[in-house]
Structure formats: C-alpha cells, structure tokens
C-alpha cells in the first residue's frame, strides 16, 4: 500500500522531526539518541514539579507526542509502529525530566508497555529517583477480561494527572489523581477496516458487509463482528455497552475519537448519532470529534466516558496547552435561528395537464433511476456527484407534482426553477434552476420553444459553456434546436445522443467539472451531464 515515507526504518524518526518542525517557538524538543531513543519533551521544563511521562508504540498519532505540553505530559516515549519503546528509551525520558518532586509514568495496559516502563521505573528508583507507575485499562470490549487494554481513555488520565501536576501537588497526590481517573474512564471502539502498516498491504480481515466491535488500537481482532448498518445503529452498538457500565444518574465527559481514517464528515455524523443515545444524554462535556488516539488509517471511531465528580470535572477543565489536546466543551442543544423569508413557492395555484404530468414524471423517474450510473461516470471525470444531484432534484420535483401549476407554462417553469434553486446543489443544480427560471420569464413571449431557448441562453451565459466545451450543453443545445425547428421528440433525442457521444472524443474541457482534470482522464468517457440529458430525452421519446 502506498504511504508517504522515505524508508520503513525511518518512519518514526522522520515523523517526530516533522512534528517538531511545526511545534512552534522551540517549546518542544527531542533527546539526541535517534534512532534508538525516541523521546519528545518540553524544553521549558525546570523539574520543580512532578513530571508526567507516557508513550508506547507509534502509529497512534497524535498520541502520545501531541500531548506534551503545559498541563499535560512532560515527555512522550515513542516506540516503533505498534511496538513498545525500549527500557533505555523510557529510562532516558525519566532521567531527562525528573527532579526532586518525582515522576509519574502513565502506561497503557499492554504487556510490552508494562514490562519496559516497569523495568525503567525500577532502574530510575535505583538511581534515587521517586517514580510512580499508573496502568490504564479502559477498554470494555472483552467482558471480564483480567487485563483490559489501555486505549483512548489514557488521554483523559494524562489530562487529569497533568492538571494535578500543574497545580504543584506532590507525587503521591498526582499519582492518586491519575489512578482515580484510570478507575473512572472506559472506552469502546468500532471499525469498518483495519489500519495499514506503513508501506505494507492492508489486512482485509473485515468483510464489506460487516464491522468489528472492540478492535484494539494495534488492530487486534474485535470482541465480535456485527453486520454493517446505518450510522445511528452502529453508534448504538458502541454507546449501549458503555452506558450499561454507568450507575444511574451518573454524569460524564464524552470523548469522540477518530481511529485515523474516518473523514471529518463521517465523524460529525457519529457525533450527532451518539448524542441521540442514552450515553449522549448523560454527557455534560464533549471532547472531539477528533483524531486523538488513532490506529494508523483505521476507518472507525471510539467513544470514551469519563465519570465526573467535582475533582475530575475541575481537572478536565483546567488550562492546558499542547499540539493535539482538544479542550472539553459544554454540551448544549443547538440554537435554531429563523431562516430569512424567501420567495416561497405556491404563488400560482395547482392545476393539472395529463400530458405535462406524464412527461414530467417520466423525466424525474429516469433521472432518479440513472443516478448511480451517472455518478460512476462523473467519478471518472469529475467529483462523482452529478447523478446524485440530478436524482435529488428530480425527487424534489416529483414529491411536489400535485402542487405544481401543470396547466400554466409560465407558472410551471417558474415553480420548477424555484424548487431547484432551493433543493439543487452544486453546479448542475443551479444551472437547471437558472434554465427553468429564465424559461418561465420567456414563456409568455413565444411558448415552449422560445422559453427553452431563453433558458439555454441564460444557462450558457452564467455557466460559461458552449457546444464543444464538454458539458450538458453538448446534448441539450442540439436537442432544443431540433425542437425549435419543428422536429419531433425522437429527433431531439437522437440529436442529444449524437451530442453526448461526441463528448467522448473531447479531451479538452472548456468549462464544467471536466475542466479541472487532465485530458488523459477524459478520453472515451462521455460527459455525465450530456449523457443524462440524452437518456432523459430518449425516455420521453419512448412514451
């Protein structure tokens, strides 16, 4: 699988140097022990307070190096991808930041991390340093697991322990706050895909019609596989078990974490879905949605609940600053602001014309049926949404057909323009709205041919395309010219088809979506808009 890397051996060191290059004003640095010792630390640290050190395998970015900063970690120790850092790397971090007040190690509950951080702690104590180690096991995926894994909830332990250290509290109290946080945090995740190791092929373990609940952040198999479903249902599969672990009336802070490959659009949908659940109803604060503790490019999410009391609430809200920490925000219902009054539809009364109704419904049904095929064409030469846009516009018209003034050409065209200007998105939607709006204004001066000619003229004027520019105009203009000369609907459909076919040989686009892509991608592919016009007219001609 393609990755942005130089060599696989340098993935982590290159990533650390890149991260530090954007850390700003030299507030962060690293120990000079590359490649064996990979430690990011605060350069302004004076050892007068308790230090916090965490870390683990890389591949979870921004964890852990992104959480080094005031009110959070003092140092982060980075292992190779999904591999615990070595004892010497952890010991180097402890020695670099620990003064008389001591150090707390915050460790995810994986065997390698426990062993390497634990032995480093013993070696540091042998040197006379005061070191406490706190283990985080927040994953509830495997019921009754004797050693639950440490996953995204570890970051909330960083936050609460960091707040205590920033207050100047002694080692015993900072460690106690960290252990208290670890005891009151729980997480669960769900993924559509595994993550891909840098430069390696993805393990396609999860089938296309399934998801895994409870994957580990190193890609370990989940606790169970469940069928793929709508977002609300999938989020419920995660939120439900988390809510079941809470006592009645418990209030929480909710962290919504992307596992690395989930787009922000999807994460916003996950956020909305979780707030509909009983778990979301318990949330006073939300952290995210954001990629915080990832698993390379795994397409999935995790939810973390931190049970609140006054002390944990204060620690969560205490000031902090790091490259990746997302401050907790208070949960509130969205405010609805009235939409300004628009020129609303319904100016003309509904009326019927069976012939117009028949043609209109045939066109709308054809556009909806061809939506996926037109999207597939558009994905080759554009952004892949032309068919969906046409189908959405068609569905909106069809839903309103009984309220349209079908027997009044002027009013009908204006009404269609109005509907599309509100519903239609992208360039295709607004071009159609322009076409019908201008046609409505011209209908009274010459009927359907003059109206369509005026609509086409305005569409070309605003859109900037003409015949030969590889747009829907290549099919629409010859069809309308044929009708204006008294041609039949079949002849117009044939002209549209000829125009659409001609776009296959056009390797230069003068306007529209195809003008943004290289000519090599256009050869042999018809313009999606022209193809849609031709198909609609062919459907109408067949009536």
Short mmCIF file of C-alpha atoms in Angstrom, two decimals, residues 98-540:
data_model
loop_
_atom_site.label_atom_id
_atom_site.label_comp_id
_atom_site.label_asym_id
_atom_site.label_seq_id
_atom_site.Cartn_x
_atom_site.Cartn_y
_atom_site.Cartn_z
CA UNK A 98 12.58 14.12 36.73
CA UNK A 99 13.65 16.27 39.62
CA UNK A 100 13.18 16.09 43.39
CA UNK A 101 9.33 16.10 43.18
CA UNK A 102 9.40 12.83 41.23
CA UNK A 103 7.75 11.36 38.16
CA UNK A 104 4.51 9.55 37.27
CA UNK A 105 4.56 7.06 34.40
CA UNK A 106 1.17 6.64 32.69
CA UNK A 107 1.16 3.32 30.87
CA UNK A 108 -1.40 1.64 28.62
CA UNK A 109 -2.18 -1.89 29.75
CA UNK A 110 -0.20 -3.88 27.19
CA UNK A 111 2.39 -6.43 28.27
CA UNK A 112 5.25 -4.82 26.38
CA UNK A 113 4.50 -1.37 27.77
CA UNK A 114 4.12 -2.64 31.35
CA UNK A 115 7.40 -4.55 31.18
CA UNK A 116 9.51 -1.84 29.55
CA UNK A 117 8.12 1.07 31.56
CA UNK A 118 8.20 -1.05 34.71
CA UNK A 119 11.86 -2.04 34.42
CA UNK A 120 12.77 1.55 33.53
CA UNK A 121 10.98 2.68 36.70
CA UNK A 122 12.98 0.17 38.75
CA UNK A 123 16.24 1.42 37.26
CA UNK A 124 15.26 5.02 37.93
CA UNK A 125 14.42 4.21 41.55
CA UNK A 126 17.80 2.52 41.88
CA UNK A 127 19.31 5.89 40.94
CA UNK A 128 17.42 7.55 43.75
CA UNK A 129 14.53 9.00 41.77
CA UNK A 130 10.95 8.89 43.03
CA UNK A 131 8.81 7.19 40.38
CA UNK A 132 5.18 6.02 40.42
CA UNK A 133 3.57 3.97 37.64
CA UNK A 134 -0.14 4.10 36.78
CA UNK A 135 -1.66 1.46 34.47
CA UNK A 136 -4.68 2.39 32.32
CA UNK A 137 -7.05 -0.36 31.16
CA UNK A 138 -10.14 1.46 29.90
CA UNK A 139 -11.23 -0.89 27.09
CA UNK A 140 -14.52 -2.67 27.93
CA UNK A 141 -14.61 -4.71 24.70
CA UNK A 142 -13.92 -8.08 26.29
CA UNK A 143 -16.27 -8.67 29.20
CA UNK A 144 -14.48 -9.92 32.31
CA UNK A 145 -11.03 -9.53 30.77
CA UNK A 146 -8.39 -9.88 33.52
CA UNK A 147 -6.16 -7.36 31.72
CA UNK A 148 -8.32 -4.86 29.81
CA UNK A 149 -6.38 -2.89 27.22
CA UNK A 150 -5.44 0.74 27.55
CA UNK A 151 -6.82 2.76 24.65
CA UNK A 152 -8.14 6.30 24.10
CA UNK A 153 -9.16 6.84 27.74
CA UNK A 154 -5.45 7.06 28.53
CA UNK A 155 -5.54 10.61 27.20
CA UNK A 156 -8.03 11.66 29.87
CA UNK A 157 -5.72 10.22 32.51
CA UNK A 158 -2.98 12.42 31.03
CA UNK A 159 -5.29 15.42 31.34
CA UNK A 160 -6.36 14.90 34.93
CA UNK A 161 -2.89 13.93 36.14
CA UNK A 162 -1.44 16.86 34.19
CA UNK A 163 -3.81 19.27 35.92
CA UNK A 164 -2.71 17.95 39.31
CA UNK A 165 0.97 18.28 38.42
CA UNK A 166 0.41 21.80 37.10
CA UNK A 167 -1.09 22.72 40.49
CA UNK A 168 2.21 21.74 42.10
CA UNK A 169 0.70 18.83 44.03
CA UNK A 170 3.11 16.24 45.49
CA UNK A 171 3.93 12.95 43.82
CA UNK A 172 1.55 10.84 45.90
CA UNK A 173 -1.39 13.11 45.10
CA UNK A 174 -0.60 13.34 41.38
CA UNK A 175 -0.36 9.55 41.19
CA UNK A 176 -3.60 9.22 43.18
CA UNK A 177 -5.39 11.57 40.76
CA UNK A 178 -4.07 9.54 37.82
CA UNK A 179 -5.24 6.25 39.35
CA UNK A 180 -8.62 7.76 40.17
CA UNK A 181 -9.01 8.90 36.57
CA UNK A 182 -7.97 5.47 35.28
CA UNK A 183 -10.57 3.83 37.52
CA UNK A 184 -13.35 6.07 36.20
CA UNK A 185 -12.72 6.01 32.47
CA UNK A 186 -13.94 3.43 29.97
CA UNK A 187 -13.81 3.14 26.20
CA UNK A 188 -15.09 1.08 23.30
CA UNK A 189 -14.42 1.30 19.57
CA UNK A 190 -15.80 0.07 16.27
CA UNK A 191 -14.10 -0.14 12.88
CA UNK A 192 -15.04 -0.69 9.26
CA UNK A 193 -11.45 -1.53 8.26
CA UNK A 194 -8.17 -2.38 9.91
CA UNK A 195 -5.22 0.01 9.70
CA UNK A 196 -2.46 -0.48 7.13
CA UNK A 197 1.14 -0.65 8.31
CA UNK A 198 3.29 1.95 6.53
CA UNK A 199 4.49 0.56 3.20
CA UNK A 200 2.58 -2.73 3.62
CA UNK A 201 -0.68 -4.06 2.26
CA UNK A 202 -3.78 -3.73 4.42
CA UNK A 203 -5.03 -6.92 6.03
CA UNK A 204 -8.56 -7.20 4.66
CA UNK A 205 -9.94 -9.08 7.63
CA UNK A 206 -13.25 -7.25 7.90
CA UNK A 207 -15.71 -8.09 5.13
CA UNK A 208 -17.53 -5.38 3.22
CA UNK A 209 -20.87 -6.18 4.88
CA UNK A 210 -19.58 -6.29 8.46
CA UNK A 211 -17.85 -4.20 11.12
CA UNK A 212 -15.79 -5.20 14.13
CA UNK A 213 -16.73 -4.08 17.60
CA UNK A 214 -13.95 -3.65 20.12
CA UNK A 215 -10.82 -3.71 17.95
CA UNK A 216 -7.59 -2.96 19.77
CA UNK A 217 -5.60 0.07 18.70
CA UNK A 218 -2.93 -2.27 17.28
CA UNK A 219 -5.52 -3.87 15.03
CA UNK A 220 -6.18 -6.85 17.30
CA UNK A 221 -9.45 -8.59 16.37
CA UNK A 222 -12.56 -7.18 17.94
CA UNK A 223 -14.74 -8.87 20.50
CA UNK A 224 -17.33 -9.64 17.85
CA UNK A 225 -18.39 -8.93 14.28
CA UNK A 226 -21.72 -7.25 13.61
CA UNK A 227 -23.49 -6.52 10.32
CA UNK A 228 -22.82 -3.19 8.66
CA UNK A 229 -25.71 -0.83 9.28
CA UNK A 230 -26.76 2.82 9.34
CA UNK A 231 -24.65 5.20 11.42
CA UNK A 232 -27.23 5.53 14.22
CA UNK A 233 -27.39 1.76 14.63
CA UNK A 234 -23.61 1.30 14.59
CA UNK A 235 -23.04 4.07 17.09
CA UNK A 236 -25.69 2.48 19.29
CA UNK A 237 -23.65 -0.74 19.29
CA UNK A 238 -20.84 1.21 20.97
CA UNK A 239 -22.79 3.65 23.12
CA UNK A 240 -25.09 0.99 24.58
CA UNK A 241 -22.42 -1.15 26.28
CA UNK A 242 -20.67 1.96 27.60
CA UNK A 243 -23.89 3.33 29.08
CA UNK A 244 -24.55 -0.06 30.70
CA UNK A 245 -21.35 0.30 32.76
CA UNK A 246 -22.57 3.52 34.39
CA UNK A 247 -24.53 3.88 37.60
CA UNK A 248 -27.92 5.63 37.38
CA UNK A 249 -27.76 9.43 37.26
CA UNK A 250 -24.02 9.39 36.52
CA UNK A 251 -22.81 12.39 34.54
CA UNK A 252 -19.90 12.02 32.13
CA UNK A 253 -17.48 13.75 29.83
CA UNK A 254 -17.62 12.08 26.42
CA UNK A 255 -14.62 11.80 24.12
CA UNK A 256 -15.39 11.02 20.47
CA UNK A 257 -12.23 9.77 18.79
CA UNK A 258 -11.45 9.01 15.15
CA UNK A 259 -9.26 5.94 14.72
CA UNK A 260 -7.35 7.63 11.92
CA UNK A 261 -9.03 7.02 8.59
CA UNK A 262 -12.53 8.28 9.30
CA UNK A 263 -13.29 11.52 7.42
CA UNK A 264 -14.43 14.55 9.42
CA UNK A 265 -17.80 14.38 7.67
CA UNK A 266 -18.33 10.84 8.98
CA UNK A 267 -17.13 11.83 12.45
CA UNK A 268 -19.66 14.65 12.57
CA UNK A 269 -22.38 12.10 11.79
CA UNK A 270 -21.04 9.85 14.57
CA UNK A 271 -21.11 12.82 16.93
CA UNK A 272 -24.72 13.56 16.11
CA UNK A 273 -25.65 9.89 16.44
CA UNK A 274 -24.09 9.44 19.87
CA UNK A 275 -25.89 12.49 21.23
CA UNK A 276 -29.19 10.75 20.44
CA UNK A 277 -28.28 7.79 22.66
CA UNK A 278 -28.71 7.37 26.43
CA UNK A 279 -24.93 7.72 26.70
CA UNK A 280 -25.04 11.11 24.98
CA UNK A 281 -27.86 12.20 27.28
CA UNK A 282 -25.51 11.74 30.23
CA UNK A 283 -22.76 13.96 28.79
CA UNK A 284 -22.03 17.34 30.36
CA UNK A 285 -18.92 17.86 28.21
CA UNK A 286 -17.63 16.57 24.90
CA UNK A 287 -14.04 16.26 23.67
CA UNK A 288 -13.82 15.94 19.88
CA UNK A 289 -14.80 14.60 17.49
CA UNK A 290 -11.14 14.45 16.52
CA UNK A 291 -8.32 12.00 15.80
CA UNK A 292 -6.71 11.71 19.24
CA UNK A 293 -5.67 8.08 19.77
CA UNK A 294 -5.58 6.54 16.30
CA UNK A 295 -4.63 3.21 14.77
CA UNK A 296 -2.83 4.35 11.63
CA UNK A 297 -5.57 4.80 8.99
CA UNK A 298 -8.18 2.55 10.57
CA UNK A 299 -11.64 3.67 9.47
CA UNK A 300 -13.53 3.67 12.72
CA UNK A 301 -14.18 5.51 15.94
CA UNK A 302 -14.10 5.02 19.69
CA UNK A 303 -16.15 6.54 22.47
CA UNK A 304 -14.74 7.21 25.92
CA UNK A 305 -16.78 8.05 29.02
CA UNK A 306 -15.14 9.76 31.98
CA UNK A 307 -17.34 9.57 35.07
CA UNK A 308 -17.44 13.03 36.59
CA UNK A 309 -17.22 14.24 40.14
CA UNK A 310 -16.16 17.72 41.21
CA UNK A 311 -12.47 16.84 41.25
CA UNK A 312 -12.46 15.17 37.84
CA UNK A 313 -14.57 17.96 36.40
CA UNK A 314 -12.06 20.54 37.64
CA UNK A 315 -9.13 18.57 36.25
CA UNK A 316 -10.80 18.19 32.87
CA UNK A 317 -11.47 21.93 32.60
CA UNK A 318 -8.09 23.06 33.96
CA UNK A 319 -5.95 25.07 31.50
CA UNK A 320 -3.61 23.08 29.27
CA UNK A 321 -1.76 23.57 26.02
CA UNK A 322 -0.35 21.05 23.56
CA UNK A 323 -0.35 20.46 19.83
CA UNK A 324 -3.23 17.98 19.86
CA UNK A 325 -5.33 18.34 23.01
CA UNK A 326 -8.92 19.36 22.21
CA UNK A 327 -10.48 21.27 25.12
CA UNK A 328 -13.69 19.92 26.58
CA UNK A 329 -16.78 21.86 25.54
CA UNK A 330 -20.03 22.03 27.41
CA UNK A 331 -22.87 20.12 25.79
CA UNK A 332 -25.80 22.26 24.73
CA UNK A 333 -28.69 21.83 22.34
CA UNK A 334 -28.10 23.60 19.01
CA UNK A 335 -29.72 27.00 18.74
CA UNK A 336 -32.14 27.33 15.86
CA UNK A 337 -32.14 30.71 14.15
CA UNK A 338 -35.14 31.58 11.92
CA UNK A 339 -34.49 31.29 8.20
CA UNK A 340 -34.97 34.66 6.49
CA UNK A 341 -38.16 34.86 4.46
CA UNK A 342 -37.60 33.63 0.93
CA UNK A 343 -39.69 33.91 -2.21
CA UNK A 344 -41.80 30.89 -1.38
CA UNK A 345 -43.45 28.53 -3.82
CA UNK A 346 -47.21 28.45 -4.21
CA UNK A 347 -47.70 31.81 -5.92
CA UNK A 348 -49.71 30.05 -8.66
CA UNK A 349 -52.48 27.60 -7.78
CA UNK A 350 -52.04 23.93 -8.55
CA UNK A 351 -53.51 22.77 -11.87
CA UNK A 352 -53.31 19.66 -13.97
CA UNK A 353 -52.40 18.76 -17.53
CA UNK A 354 -52.17 14.97 -18.04
CA UNK A 355 -49.69 15.22 -20.89
CA UNK A 356 -47.36 17.55 -18.99
CA UNK A 357 -47.68 15.41 -15.87
CA UNK A 358 -46.79 12.29 -17.84
CA UNK A 359 -43.69 13.88 -19.39
CA UNK A 360 -42.56 15.45 -16.13
CA UNK A 361 -42.87 12.23 -14.12
CA UNK A 362 -41.15 10.22 -16.83
CA UNK A 363 -38.22 12.65 -16.72
CA UNK A 364 -37.97 12.67 -12.92
CA UNK A 365 -38.15 8.87 -12.69
CA UNK A 366 -35.49 8.47 -15.38
CA UNK A 367 -33.13 10.86 -13.56
CA UNK A 368 -33.57 9.01 -10.27
CA UNK A 369 -33.03 5.60 -11.86
CA UNK A 370 -29.85 6.63 -13.65
CA UNK A 371 -28.32 8.39 -10.63
CA UNK A 372 -25.72 5.73 -9.69
CA UNK A 373 -24.60 5.25 -13.31
CA UNK A 374 -24.16 8.99 -13.85
CA UNK A 375 -22.27 9.24 -10.56
CA UNK A 376 -19.94 6.47 -11.76
CA UNK A 377 -19.26 8.39 -14.98
CA UNK A 378 -18.74 11.60 -13.04
CA UNK A 379 -16.26 9.88 -10.74
CA UNK A 380 -14.04 9.29 -13.80
CA UNK A 381 -14.04 12.90 -14.97
CA UNK A 382 -15.22 14.97 -12.00
CA UNK A 383 -16.25 14.77 -8.39
CA UNK A 384 -18.68 11.87 -8.62
CA UNK A 385 -21.93 13.57 -7.62
CA UNK A 386 -23.66 14.61 -10.86
CA UNK A 387 -26.09 11.69 -10.84
CA UNK A 388 -26.93 12.20 -7.18
CA UNK A 389 -27.58 15.89 -7.81
CA UNK A 390 -29.90 15.17 -10.73
CA UNK A 391 -31.69 12.46 -8.75
CA UNK A 392 -32.16 14.73 -5.73
CA UNK A 393 -33.61 17.49 -7.92
CA UNK A 394 -35.90 15.01 -9.67
CA UNK A 395 -37.14 13.55 -6.39
CA UNK A 396 -37.95 17.04 -5.11
CA UNK A 397 -40.00 17.85 -8.22
CA UNK A 398 -41.79 14.51 -8.14
CA UNK A 399 -42.73 14.98 -4.48
CA UNK A 400 -44.36 18.34 -5.32
CA UNK A 401 -46.02 17.38 -8.59
CA UNK A 402 -49.58 17.61 -7.23
CA UNK A 403 -48.96 21.18 -6.05
CA UNK A 404 -47.49 22.39 -9.36
CA UNK A 405 -49.40 24.55 -11.89
CA UNK A 406 -49.06 21.94 -14.64
CA UNK A 407 -51.57 23.68 -16.93
CA UNK A 408 -49.79 27.06 -16.82
CA UNK A 409 -46.47 27.02 -18.70
CA UNK A 410 -45.17 30.30 -17.29
CA UNK A 411 -46.04 29.42 -13.71
CA UNK A 412 -44.84 25.81 -14.06
CA UNK A 413 -41.39 26.76 -15.35
CA UNK A 414 -41.04 29.41 -12.65
CA UNK A 415 -42.10 26.89 -10.00
CA UNK A 416 -39.57 24.34 -11.24
CA UNK A 417 -36.87 26.98 -11.11
CA UNK A 418 -37.92 27.83 -7.56
CA UNK A 419 -37.83 24.22 -6.37
CA UNK A 420 -34.42 23.59 -7.93
CA UNK A 421 -32.93 26.80 -6.57
CA UNK A 422 -33.78 25.60 -3.08
CA UNK A 423 -33.04 21.89 -3.47
CA UNK A 424 -30.40 21.61 -6.20
CA UNK A 425 -26.77 21.75 -5.12
CA UNK A 426 -23.51 22.05 -6.98
CA UNK A 427 -23.17 23.48 -10.47
CA UNK A 428 -25.67 21.10 -12.08
CA UNK A 429 -28.46 22.02 -9.68
CA UNK A 430 -28.08 25.77 -10.06
CA UNK A 431 -27.72 25.52 -13.85
CA UNK A 432 -31.03 23.67 -14.06
CA UNK A 433 -32.63 26.22 -11.73
CA UNK A 434 -31.33 29.01 -13.97
CA UNK A 435 -32.64 27.27 -17.07
CA UNK A 436 -36.20 26.89 -15.75
CA UNK A 437 -36.33 30.33 -14.11
CA UNK A 438 -35.29 32.09 -17.33
CA UNK A 439 -37.60 29.87 -19.38
CA UNK A 440 -40.54 30.81 -17.17
CA UNK A 441 -39.94 34.51 -17.75
CA UNK A 442 -39.85 33.98 -21.53
CA UNK A 443 -42.77 31.57 -21.92
CA UNK A 444 -45.39 34.25 -22.43
CA UNK A 445 -43.47 35.64 -25.43
CA UNK A 446 -43.37 32.51 -27.57
CA UNK A 447 -44.41 29.33 -25.79
CA UNK A 448 -42.23 26.31 -25.13
CA UNK A 449 -39.62 26.76 -27.92
CA UNK A 450 -38.91 30.39 -27.04
CA UNK A 451 -38.93 29.58 -23.33
CA UNK A 452 -36.41 26.76 -23.69
CA UNK A 453 -34.19 28.89 -25.94
CA UNK A 454 -34.16 31.65 -23.34
CA UNK A 455 -33.37 29.17 -20.57
CA UNK A 456 -30.49 27.74 -22.58
CA UNK A 457 -29.15 31.23 -23.30
CA UNK A 458 -29.11 32.15 -19.61
CA UNK A 459 -27.56 28.80 -18.67
CA UNK A 460 -24.74 29.37 -21.17
CA UNK A 461 -24.28 32.95 -20.07
CA UNK A 462 -23.87 32.18 -16.38
CA UNK A 463 -22.19 28.80 -16.74
CA UNK A 464 -19.75 29.95 -19.40
CA UNK A 465 -20.06 26.82 -21.54
CA UNK A 466 -20.90 26.40 -25.20
CA UNK A 467 -21.13 23.42 -27.54
CA UNK A 468 -17.73 21.74 -27.67
CA UNK A 469 -16.81 22.52 -24.05
CA UNK A 470 -17.77 19.03 -22.87
CA UNK A 471 -20.81 19.81 -20.72
CA UNK A 472 -24.53 19.05 -20.77
CA UNK A 473 -24.82 21.87 -23.35
CA UNK A 474 -23.36 19.48 -25.94
CA UNK A 475 -26.54 17.37 -25.74
CA UNK A 476 -29.07 19.99 -24.65
CA UNK A 477 -28.47 22.63 -27.35
CA UNK A 478 -28.80 20.34 -30.42
CA UNK A 479 -31.92 18.79 -28.90
CA UNK A 480 -33.57 22.16 -28.29
CA UNK A 481 -32.51 23.40 -31.76
CA UNK A 482 -34.23 20.35 -33.25
CA UNK A 483 -37.45 21.06 -31.33
CA UNK A 484 -37.38 24.77 -32.26
CA UNK A 485 -37.30 23.81 -35.96
CA UNK A 486 -40.39 21.65 -35.51
CA UNK A 487 -38.60 18.36 -35.00
CA UNK A 488 -40.15 15.52 -33.07
CA UNK A 489 -39.16 14.36 -29.62
CA UNK A 490 -37.49 11.31 -31.16
CA UNK A 491 -35.43 13.55 -33.45
CA UNK A 492 -34.47 15.73 -30.47
CA UNK A 493 -33.40 12.63 -28.52
CA UNK A 494 -31.27 11.47 -31.46
CA UNK A 495 -29.60 14.90 -31.63
CA UNK A 496 -28.91 14.79 -27.89
CA UNK A 497 -27.45 11.30 -28.19
CA UNK A 498 -25.18 12.41 -31.02
CA UNK A 499 -24.01 15.35 -28.90
CA UNK A 500 -23.37 13.16 -25.86
CA UNK A 501 -21.41 10.64 -27.93
CA UNK A 502 -19.30 13.46 -29.35
CA UNK A 503 -18.08 14.35 -25.86
CA UNK A 504 -16.23 11.02 -25.65
CA UNK A 505 -13.66 12.33 -28.12
CA UNK A 506 -13.31 15.73 -26.43
CA UNK A 507 -10.04 15.60 -24.47
CA UNK A 508 -10.17 19.27 -23.61
CA UNK A 509 -12.97 20.67 -21.49
CA UNK A 510 -13.63 24.39 -21.74
CA UNK A 511 -15.92 24.58 -18.73
CA UNK A 512 -17.55 22.49 -16.03
CA UNK A 513 -16.25 19.67 -13.88
CA UNK A 514 -14.05 18.14 -16.57
CA UNK A 515 -12.02 21.32 -16.98
CA UNK A 516 -10.34 20.53 -13.66
CA UNK A 517 -8.98 17.11 -14.61
CA UNK A 518 -6.21 16.04 -17.01
CA UNK A 519 -7.14 15.29 -20.59
CA UNK A 520 -5.95 11.69 -20.23
CA UNK A 521 -8.88 11.02 -17.89
CA UNK A 522 -11.46 12.26 -20.41
CA UNK A 523 -10.75 10.16 -23.48
CA UNK A 524 -13.57 7.76 -24.27
CA UNK A 525 -15.78 8.87 -21.37
CA UNK A 526 -18.98 10.82 -22.16
CA UNK A 527 -19.72 13.95 -20.21
CA UNK A 528 -22.07 12.91 -17.37
CA UNK A 529 -24.40 15.88 -17.82
CA UNK A 530 -24.68 15.36 -21.57
CA UNK A 531 -25.29 11.65 -21.03
CA UNK A 532 -28.07 12.42 -18.53
CA UNK A 533 -29.77 14.81 -20.97
CA UNK A 534 -29.63 12.24 -23.76
CA UNK A 535 -31.05 9.47 -21.57
CA UNK A 536 -33.94 11.61 -20.34
CA UNK A 537 -34.92 12.61 -23.86
CA UNK A 538 -34.68 9.00 -25.02
CA UNK A 539 -37.01 8.03 -22.20
CA UNK A 540 -39.50 10.76 -23.16
#
